[in-house]
Coordinates of C-alpha atoms in Angstrom, one line a residue:
M1 CA 329.5 123.4 -38.2
N2 CA 327.6 124.4 -35.1
N3 CA 324.2 123.0 -34.3
R4 CA 322.3 126.2 -35.2
N5 CA 323.8 126.3 -38.7
Y6 CA 323.4 122.6 -39.2
N7 CA 319.7 122.8 -38.3
I8 CA 319.2 125.8 -40.7
F9 CA 320.8 124.0 -43.6
F10 CA 319.0 120.7 -42.7
H11 CA 315.6 122.2 -42.6
T12 CA 316.2 124.4 -45.7
H13 CA 317.3 121.2 -47.6
T14 CA 314.2 119.3 -46.4
V15 CA 311.6 122.0 -47.0
S16 CA 312.9 123.0 -50.4
G17 CA 313.2 119.4 -51.5
I18 CA 309.7 118.4 -50.3
V19 CA 308.0 121.5 -51.8
I20 CA 309.5 120.9 -55.3
S21 CA 309.7 117.1 -55.3
V22 CA 306.8 116.2 -57.6
V23 CA 307.4 118.8 -60.2
L24 CA 311.2 118.2 -60.1
Y25 CA 310.5 114.4 -60.6
V26 CA 308.4 115.2 -63.7
I27 CA 311.2 117.5 -65.0
F28 CA 313.9 114.9 -64.6
F29 CA 311.8 112.0 -65.9
A30 CA 310.7 113.7 -69.0
G31 CA 314.1 115.4 -69.4
S32 CA 315.8 112.0 -69.4
F33 CA 313.7 110.8 -72.3
S34 CA 314.2 114.2 -74.0
F35 CA 317.9 113.2 -74.7
F36 CA 316.4 111.0 -77.4
K37 CA 313.9 113.5 -78.7
E38 CA 314.8 113.1 -82.4
D39 CA 315.1 109.3 -82.1
I40 CA 311.6 109.1 -80.7
A41 CA 310.2 111.3 -83.5
S42 CA 312.0 109.2 -86.1
W43 CA 310.7 106.0 -84.5
E44 CA 307.1 107.3 -84.4
S45 CA 307.1 108.4 -88.0
G46 CA 309.1 105.4 -89.3
Q47 CA 311.4 107.8 -91.3
P48 CA 315.0 107.5 -90.2
T49 CA 316.8 110.9 -90.1
S50 CA 320.2 112.3 -89.2
V51 CA 320.4 114.8 -86.3
T52 CA 322.0 117.9 -87.7
S53 CA 322.1 121.6 -86.9
K54 CA 323.0 122.8 -90.4
I55 CA 320.4 123.8 -93.0
E56 CA 320.3 122.0 -96.3
L57 CA 317.7 123.9 -98.5
N58 CA 317.2 125.5 -101.8
F59 CA 316.2 128.9 -100.3
D60 CA 315.2 130.5 -103.6
Q61 CA 312.8 127.7 -104.5
A62 CA 311.5 127.6 -100.9
L63 CA 310.8 131.3 -100.9
K64 CA 309.0 131.1 -104.3
V65 CA 306.7 128.4 -102.9
L66 CA 306.1 130.3 -99.7
D67 CA 305.4 133.6 -101.5
N68 CA 302.7 132.0 -103.6
T69 CA 300.9 130.6 -100.6
Y70 CA 301.6 133.2 -97.8
D71 CA 302.4 136.5 -99.5
L72 CA 305.8 137.3 -98.2
H73 CA 306.0 141.0 -99.1
G74 CA 307.1 143.1 -96.1
R75 CA 307.6 140.1 -93.9
K76 CA 310.4 138.9 -91.8
V77 CA 311.2 135.3 -92.9
S78 CA 313.4 133.1 -90.7
F79 CA 314.8 129.6 -91.5
Y80 CA 316.4 127.5 -88.9
Q81 CA 317.2 123.8 -88.4
P82 CA 315.1 121.8 -85.8
Q83 CA 317.8 119.0 -85.8
N84 CA 315.9 117.0 -88.5
E85 CA 317.6 116.7 -91.9
H86 CA 314.3 116.4 -93.7
S87 CA 312.7 119.6 -92.4
V88 CA 313.4 123.2 -91.8
G89 CA 311.7 125.4 -89.3
T90 CA 310.2 128.5 -90.9
S91 CA 308.9 131.6 -89.1
L92 CA 306.9 134.2 -91.0
E93 CA 306.2 137.4 -89.1
A94 CA 303.3 139.7 -90.0
S95 CA 304.1 142.1 -92.9
K96 CA 305.3 145.6 -92.0
D97 CA 303.4 146.9 -95.1
S98 CA 300.2 148.5 -93.9
L99 CA 298.6 147.7 -97.3
A100 CA 299.5 144.0 -97.2
S101 CA 296.8 141.5 -97.9
K102 CA 294.9 139.7 -95.1
K103 CA 297.1 136.7 -95.7
G104 CA 300.3 138.7 -95.3
K105 CA 299.2 140.2 -92.0
E106 CA 298.9 136.8 -90.3
S107 CA 302.0 135.4 -88.6
Q108 CA 302.9 131.8 -89.4
Y109 CA 305.1 129.2 -87.8
L110 CA 305.7 126.3 -90.2
I111 CA 307.7 123.1 -90.7
L112 CA 309.0 123.0 -94.3
N113 CA 310.0 119.8 -96.0
N114 CA 313.4 120.6 -97.6
S115 CA 312.8 118.4 -100.7
T116 CA 309.0 118.6 -101.4
Y117 CA 308.6 122.2 -100.0
K118 CA 305.3 121.0 -98.4
T119 CA 304.5 123.0 -95.3
T120 CA 302.7 121.8 -92.1
T121 CA 301.7 123.8 -89.0
Y122 CA 303.4 123.2 -85.7
A123 CA 300.3 121.3 -84.4
E124 CA 300.1 119.1 -87.6
S125 CA 303.8 118.2 -87.2
Y126 CA 303.6 117.6 -83.5
N127 CA 305.1 114.3 -82.3
L128 CA 305.8 112.4 -79.1
G129 CA 309.4 113.4 -79.0
E130 CA 308.4 117.1 -79.0
F131 CA 305.7 116.4 -76.4
I132 CA 308.2 114.8 -73.9
Y133 CA 310.8 117.5 -74.6
R134 CA 308.3 120.2 -73.9
L135 CA 307.0 118.5 -70.8
H136 CA 310.4 118.6 -69.1
F137 CA 310.1 122.4 -68.8
L138 CA 306.3 122.4 -68.3
A139 CA 305.5 124.1 -71.7
Q140 CA 302.0 122.5 -71.6
I141 CA 301.1 125.1 -69.0
P142 CA 300.2 128.3 -70.7
Y143 CA 303.1 130.6 -71.4
P144 CA 304.9 132.1 -69.5
Y145 CA 303.7 130.4 -66.3
G146 CA 305.0 126.9 -67.1
Y147 CA 308.4 128.3 -68.1
Y148 CA 308.7 130.4 -64.9
L149 CA 307.5 127.5 -62.7
S150 CA 310.2 125.1 -64.2
G151 CA 312.8 127.9 -63.8
F152 CA 312.0 128.5 -60.1
I153 CA 311.9 124.8 -59.5
A154 CA 315.4 124.5 -60.9
L155 CA 316.5 127.4 -58.7
F156 CA 315.1 125.8 -55.5
F157 CA 316.7 122.6 -56.6
L158 CA 320.0 124.4 -56.6
F159 CA 319.3 125.5 -53.0
A160 CA 318.5 121.8 -52.1
I161 CA 321.8 120.6 -53.7
V162 CA 324.0 123.2 -51.9
T163 CA 322.3 122.7 -48.5
G164 CA 322.4 118.9 -48.9
V165 CA 326.1 119.0 -49.5
L166 CA 326.6 121.2 -46.4
V167 CA 324.5 118.9 -44.3
H168 CA 326.5 115.8 -45.4
W169 CA 329.9 117.4 -45.7
K170 CA 331.6 115.7 -42.7
K171 CA 330.5 112.3 -43.8
I172 CA 330.4 112.9 -47.5
I173 CA 333.1 110.3 -48.3
S174 CA 332.2 107.6 -45.7
S175 CA 328.5 107.8 -46.5
F176 CA 329.1 107.4 -50.2
Y177 CA 330.4 103.9 -49.6
V178 CA 327.7 102.8 -47.1
F179 CA 324.5 101.0 -48.2
R180 CA 322.6 98.9 -45.7
P181 CA 319.5 97.5 -47.5
K182 CA 318.7 95.1 -44.7
E183 CA 318.5 97.7 -42.0
K184 CA 315.4 99.6 -40.9
L185 CA 313.6 101.7 -43.6
K186 CA 314.9 105.0 -42.6
T187 CA 318.5 103.7 -42.8
L188 CA 317.8 102.1 -46.2
W189 CA 316.3 105.3 -47.7
T190 CA 319.0 107.6 -46.2
D191 CA 321.8 105.4 -47.6
A192 CA 320.2 105.3 -51.0
H193 CA 319.5 109.1 -51.0
T194 CA 323.0 110.0 -49.8
S195 CA 325.0 107.6 -52.1
L196 CA 323.0 108.2 -55.3
G197 CA 322.7 111.9 -54.5
M198 CA 326.5 112.2 -54.3
L199 CA 326.9 110.1 -57.5
G200 CA 324.7 112.4 -59.5
L201 CA 325.8 115.6 -57.8
P202 CA 327.7 117.2 -60.7
F203 CA 325.0 116.2 -63.2
Q204 CA 322.2 117.6 -60.9
F205 CA 324.2 120.8 -60.2
V206 CA 324.7 121.5 -64.0
Y207 CA 321.1 121.0 -64.8
A208 CA 319.9 123.1 -61.8
V209 CA 322.1 126.0 -63.0
T210 CA 321.3 125.7 -66.7
G211 CA 317.6 125.1 -66.2
A212 CA 317.3 128.2 -64.1
F213 CA 319.3 130.2 -66.7
F214 CA 317.2 129.1 -69.6
M215 CA 313.8 129.6 -68.0
I216 CA 314.0 132.6 -65.7
K217 CA 317.2 134.5 -66.8
L218 CA 315.1 137.6 -67.7
L219 CA 313.3 137.6 -64.3
M220 CA 316.7 137.4 -62.5
V221 CA 318.1 140.4 -64.4
A222 CA 314.8 142.3 -64.2
P223 CA 316.2 144.9 -61.7
S224 CA 319.2 145.5 -64.1
V225 CA 316.7 146.2 -66.9
Q226 CA 315.1 148.9 -64.8
L227 CA 318.4 150.4 -63.6
L228 CA 320.7 150.0 -66.5
Y229 CA 318.3 150.0 -69.5
Q230 CA 315.6 152.3 -68.0
G231 CA 313.0 149.5 -68.5
D232 CA 313.9 149.0 -72.2
Q233 CA 313.7 145.1 -72.5
D234 CA 314.5 145.2 -76.3
K235 CA 317.8 146.9 -75.5
L236 CA 318.7 144.1 -73.1
Y237 CA 317.8 141.5 -75.8
K238 CA 320.2 143.2 -78.2
E239 CA 323.0 143.4 -75.6
L240 CA 322.6 139.6 -75.0
K241 CA 322.4 139.0 -78.8
Y242 CA 319.0 137.4 -78.6
S243 CA 317.7 139.9 -81.2
G244 CA 319.5 141.7 -84.1
T245 CA 319.2 145.0 -85.8
D246 CA 315.7 145.8 -86.9
Y247 CA 315.8 147.5 -90.4
P248 CA 312.9 149.9 -91.2
F249 CA 310.5 149.2 -94.0
E250 CA 310.7 151.9 -96.7
Y251 CA 307.6 151.2 -98.7
K252 CA 309.6 151.0 -101.9
A253 CA 309.6 147.9 -104.1
L254 CA 312.9 146.2 -104.6
T255 CA 313.9 146.4 -108.3
K256 CA 317.1 144.3 -108.2
S257 CA 316.9 140.5 -108.6
F258 CA 318.6 138.5 -105.9
S259 CA 319.5 134.9 -104.9
I260 CA 319.6 133.8 -101.3
N261 CA 321.4 130.7 -102.3
E262 CA 324.3 132.8 -103.6
M263 CA 324.5 134.8 -100.4
V264 CA 324.6 131.5 -98.4
A265 CA 327.2 130.1 -100.6
A266 CA 329.3 133.3 -100.4
T267 CA 329.1 133.2 -96.6
K268 CA 330.2 129.5 -96.4
K269 CA 333.3 130.2 -98.6
N270 CA 334.7 132.6 -96.0
W271 CA 335.5 129.9 -93.4
D272 CA 336.3 126.2 -93.6
D273 CA 333.9 123.8 -92.0
F274 CA 331.3 126.5 -91.5
N275 CA 327.7 125.2 -91.2
I276 CA 324.7 127.5 -91.9
T277 CA 322.3 127.3 -89.0
R278 CA 320.0 130.3 -89.6
V279 CA 318.9 132.5 -92.5
E280 CA 316.8 135.6 -91.7
I281 CA 315.3 137.9 -94.3
Q282 CA 313.9 141.3 -93.2
N283 CA 311.5 143.4 -95.3
Y284 CA 311.1 140.8 -98.0
G285 CA 310.6 142.5 -101.4
D286 CA 311.3 146.0 -100.1
A287 CA 314.1 148.3 -101.1
N288 CA 315.5 148.0 -97.6
M289 CA 315.6 144.2 -97.7
H290 CA 318.4 142.7 -95.6
V291 CA 319.5 139.1 -95.3
L292 CA 321.3 137.6 -92.2
V293 CA 323.2 134.4 -92.8
K294 CA 324.4 132.8 -89.5
G295 CA 326.3 129.7 -88.7
E296 CA 329.0 128.1 -86.7
I297 CA 332.2 126.2 -87.2
D298 CA 331.9 122.4 -87.0
Y299 CA 332.0 121.3 -83.3
G300 CA 334.9 119.0 -84.1
K301 CA 337.0 122.0 -85.2
K302 CA 336.0 124.6 -82.6
F303 CA 333.8 124.2 -79.6
T304 CA 332.3 127.7 -79.9
G305 CA 332.7 129.4 -83.3
I306 CA 329.7 131.5 -84.2
G307 CA 329.8 133.7 -87.3
E308 CA 327.4 135.7 -89.4
M309 CA 327.2 138.1 -92.4
V310 CA 324.5 140.6 -93.2
Y311 CA 323.7 141.6 -96.7
K312 CA 321.8 144.6 -98.0
V313 CA 320.1 143.2 -101.1
A314 CA 319.5 146.4 -103.0
T315 CA 323.3 147.2 -103.2
G316 CA 324.8 143.7 -102.6
E317 CA 327.1 145.1 -100.0
V318 CA 328.0 143.3 -96.7
V319 CA 326.6 145.5 -93.9
S320 CA 328.3 143.5 -91.1
K321 CA 330.5 140.6 -90.7
K322 CA 331.4 138.5 -87.7
D323 CA 334.3 136.1 -87.9
P324 CA 333.7 132.9 -86.0
I325 CA 337.4 132.3 -85.5
T326 CA 338.6 135.6 -84.3
Q327 CA 335.5 137.4 -83.1
T328 CA 333.9 134.8 -80.8
T329 CA 332.8 136.7 -77.7
Y330 CA 332.7 135.7 -74.1
L331 CA 328.9 135.9 -74.2
D332 CA 328.9 133.5 -77.3
S333 CA 330.9 131.0 -75.3
V334 CA 328.8 131.2 -72.2
K335 CA 325.5 130.8 -74.0
N336 CA 326.9 128.0 -76.2
I337 CA 328.5 126.0 -73.4
L338 CA 325.3 126.3 -71.2
Y339 CA 323.2 125.1 -74.1
R340 CA 325.4 122.2 -75.1
I341 CA 326.0 120.8 -71.6
H342 CA 322.2 121.0 -70.9
F343 CA 321.3 119.1 -74.0
G344 CA 324.2 116.7 -74.0
D345 CA 324.6 116.9 -77.8
Y346 CA 328.4 116.9 -77.9
G347 CA 329.2 113.3 -76.9
G348 CA 327.0 111.1 -79.2
Y349 CA 324.8 108.4 -77.9
G350 CA 327.3 107.4 -75.2
L351 CA 326.8 110.7 -73.4
K352 CA 323.0 110.6 -74.0
I353 CA 322.7 107.2 -72.4
I354 CA 324.9 108.2 -69.4
S355 CA 322.7 111.4 -69.0
F356 CA 319.6 109.3 -69.2
V357 CA 320.8 107.0 -66.4
L358 CA 321.9 109.9 -64.2
G359 CA 318.5 111.5 -64.8
I360 CA 316.6 108.4 -63.7
L361 CA 319.0 108.1 -60.7
S362 CA 318.0 111.7 -59.8
C363 CA 314.4 110.6 -59.9
F364 CA 315.2 107.9 -57.4
V365 CA 317.0 110.4 -55.2
I366 CA 313.9 112.6 -55.2
I367 CA 311.7 109.6 -54.2
S368 CA 314.1 108.4 -51.5
G369 CA 314.2 112.0 -50.1
V370 CA 310.4 111.9 -49.8
M371 CA 310.4 108.5 -48.1
I372 CA 313.1 109.7 -45.6
W373 CA 310.8 112.6 -44.8
L374 CA 307.8 110.2 -44.2
V375 CA 309.7 107.6 -42.2
A376 CA 311.4 110.3 -40.0
R377 CA 307.9 111.5 -39.0
D378 CA 306.3 108.2 -38.5
K379 CA 306.8 108.2 -34.8
K380 CA 304.5 107.1 -31.9
N381 CA 304.7 110.5 -30.3
M382 CA 303.4 112.1 -33.5
P383 CA 299.7 113.0 -33.4
E384 CA 297.6 110.6 -35.4
K385 CA 296.2 113.4 -37.5
K386 CA 299.6 114.6 -38.6
R387 CA 300.8 111.1 -39.3
R388 CA 297.8 110.6 -41.6
F389 CA 298.4 113.9 -43.3
N390 CA 302.1 113.0 -44.0
E391 CA 301.1 109.6 -45.3
A392 CA 298.5 111.2 -47.6
V393 CA 301.1 113.7 -48.9
V394 CA 303.6 111.0 -49.8
R395 CA 300.9 108.7 -51.2
I396 CA 299.8 111.5 -53.6
Y397 CA 303.5 112.3 -54.5
L398 CA 304.3 108.6 -55.3
A399 CA 301.0 108.2 -57.3
I400 CA 301.8 111.1 -59.5
C401 CA 305.5 110.4 -60.0
L402 CA 305.6 106.6 -60.4
S403 CA 302.6 106.5 -62.8
M404 CA 304.6 108.4 -65.3
F405 CA 306.5 105.3 -66.4
P406 CA 303.6 103.2 -67.5
V407 CA 301.8 106.2 -68.9
T408 CA 304.8 107.1 -71.0
A409 CA 305.0 103.5 -72.4
L410 CA 301.3 103.4 -73.1
T411 CA 301.6 106.7 -75.0
F412 CA 304.4 105.3 -77.2
I413 CA 302.2 102.4 -78.2
I414 CA 299.2 104.6 -79.0
A415 CA 301.3 107.1 -80.8
K416 CA 302.6 104.3 -83.1
V417 CA 299.2 102.6 -83.6
C418 CA 297.4 105.9 -84.4
Y419 CA 300.1 107.8 -86.1
P420 CA 300.0 110.7 -86.7
L421 CA 298.4 111.2 -83.2
G422 CA 298.6 115.0 -83.3
Q423 CA 299.0 117.5 -80.5
D424 CA 295.5 117.4 -79.0
N425 CA 295.3 113.6 -79.0
T426 CA 298.7 113.3 -77.5
Y427 CA 297.7 115.6 -74.7
A428 CA 294.5 113.7 -74.2
V429 CA 296.1 110.2 -74.1
Y430 CA 299.0 111.2 -71.8
F431 CA 297.3 113.5 -69.3
I432 CA 294.0 111.7 -69.0
S433 CA 295.7 108.3 -68.4
W434 CA 298.1 109.9 -66.0
L435 CA 295.3 111.5 -64.1
L436 CA 293.2 108.3 -63.9
L437 CA 296.1 106.1 -62.9
S438 CA 297.1 108.7 -60.2
I439 CA 293.6 108.8 -58.7
F440 CA 293.5 105.0 -58.7
F441 CA 296.7 104.8 -56.7
I442 CA 295.7 107.5 -54.3
L443 CA 292.4 105.8 -53.5
K444 CA 294.2 102.4 -53.3
K445 CA 296.3 103.8 -50.3
N446 CA 299.1 101.3 -50.7
N447 CA 302.5 102.7 -51.7
R448 CA 304.1 99.2 -52.1
F449 CA 301.3 98.3 -54.6
T450 CA 301.8 101.6 -56.4
N451 CA 305.5 100.9 -56.9
Q452 CA 305.1 97.3 -58.0
F453 CA 302.2 98.0 -60.3
C454 CA 304.0 100.8 -62.0
L455 CA 307.2 98.9 -62.5
L456 CA 305.4 95.7 -63.7
S457 CA 302.9 97.5 -66.0
G458 CA 305.6 99.8 -67.4
S459 CA 307.7 96.7 -68.1
I460 CA 305.0 94.9 -69.9
L461 CA 304.0 97.9 -72.0
G462 CA 307.7 98.6 -72.6
F463 CA 308.1 95.1 -74.1
L464 CA 305.0 95.8 -76.3
I465 CA 306.5 98.9 -77.8
P466 CA 308.9 97.2 -80.2
I467 CA 306.3 94.5 -80.9
T468 CA 303.8 97.2 -81.8
N469 CA 306.3 98.8 -84.1
G470 CA 307.1 95.5 -85.8
I471 CA 303.4 94.6 -86.3
K472 CA 302.4 98.0 -87.5
T473 CA 305.3 98.7 -89.9
G474 CA 307.1 95.3 -90.3
N475 CA 310.2 97.2 -89.3
W476 CA 311.3 94.9 -86.4
F477 CA 314.4 96.0 -84.7
W478 CA 316.6 93.4 -86.4
V479 CA 315.2 94.6 -89.8
S480 CA 315.9 98.2 -89.0
Y481 CA 319.4 97.2 -87.9
S482 CA 320.2 95.4 -91.1
N483 CA 318.8 98.4 -93.1
H484 CA 321.1 100.8 -91.2
Q485 CA 318.1 102.6 -89.7
F486 CA 319.7 103.3 -86.4
Q487 CA 317.1 105.5 -84.7
P488 CA 314.1 103.1 -84.9
F489 CA 316.5 100.3 -83.9
F490 CA 317.8 102.2 -80.9
V491 CA 314.3 103.1 -79.5
D492 CA 313.1 99.5 -79.7
V493 CA 316.2 98.1 -78.1
F494 CA 316.2 100.9 -75.6
W495 CA 312.7 99.9 -74.4
I496 CA 313.6 96.2 -74.3
I497 CA 316.6 96.8 -72.1
L498 CA 314.7 99.3 -69.8
S499 CA 311.8 96.9 -69.5
V500 CA 314.2 94.0 -68.6
I501 CA 315.7 96.1 -65.8
T502 CA 312.4 97.3 -64.4
L503 CA 311.0 93.8 -64.6
Y504 CA 314.0 92.4 -62.6
A505 CA 313.4 95.2 -60.0
T506 CA 309.8 94.2 -59.8
L507 CA 310.6 90.5 -59.1
K508 CA 313.1 91.5 -56.5
L509 CA 310.5 93.6 -54.7
K510 CA 308.0 90.8 -54.8
S511 CA 310.5 88.4 -53.4
S512 CA 311.4 90.7 -50.4
K513 CA 309.0 91.1 -47.6
P514 CA 308.3 94.6 -46.2
K515 CA 309.5 95.2 -42.7
K516 CA 307.2 96.6 -40.1

């Protein structure tokens, strides 16, 4: 590679990395904890659950309860599984009937208990696992700006990965085995950045591609919408199978009795090991009422096997049928593979733990890249004003990034003590403590202190998490283990192990003297 191309790639890598570093750190840090989203929710509530994608529900009874409360006539009603065996996500769109009651004209998003049929709103059922999961794609920023921001960060991260590989290509093997912690600071940070960056390269590449796909796929294909679909976005959604057929409302009452349970059972009988993942009812109570029953073959039998059947209730006929074995499309496979490799839900806890470790290593790669940028510019020939500016930028970066560890641990404790904490209070606890701690570190103007304080305080708070759980509920981790309550046990032990590692790192940092 000639010098001109090398400089282009080097500066592209540096600029793109520095610009996105803080937000990228937030995404990876929160995303690492998001692998255990359901475990965190179970730990917080004290109710062990099984993570599952199949719906277990008496649909007829659930519809009867919902109809009495929310007036379902003319609505589109959707049931899907939010990976919690005790609850079912329920979406109620506004009724198409112009004469519907005021209650029927209000859209609802509910969490339905599949045994008591009690409903709660999204805000009422909000938990810490959901908060951390949504933080990793910046959903707390008003839609769609947070989604788009996280998507473009993932896209720029992809540029940083590709240019980084090109910059280090000639020494990619030799540099991987080199680590010189006793050399000067720039050498230390460069070795750490290169070695860990190469170690996590496949992981980071996958998440850069899938993250961009999930968040900004529609923006990326926007020119195609204008050219191929004449600006008709709904038509694009149908082509990509994100929306199905919309059946018109006929303003005629349905006279035939029906059972959704029977339709679900009839669908399951068609294929072995077929799990129902979604049931959608259009025009409830109308003569043109249709029911979509969708599911997939068990992952152990077929990696991508998505099937569905659509019933017209008035006649009982099957309007359409998609065989999950013989009619799986290329589009189905692409979407399913991207989804599964992003969420890491196909390899059990082993894969989740490995993904968590690689995610945290990616955070260290980001921090080491920022430190390389600072040390490389800390030269005597650099004007004092620029040096101070660079130092201030890195100080702010480190304050925001490193403080996430103790803030997350603190929020775990408060969420347990004040359960249910709720959406607004979770926001207040996390973001206010994050803001105050970041300001404190920025004013302190000591990066070494920031690093040691965050590791030490995070370790102490991490040890307090299982203690808080034990005192509050009596469900100490050895008790939950003996009662076969794996999720609460896992979260407690996870924090103990993580706190031991970070405490060890803190002690090593204190025992080593910083070089001038």
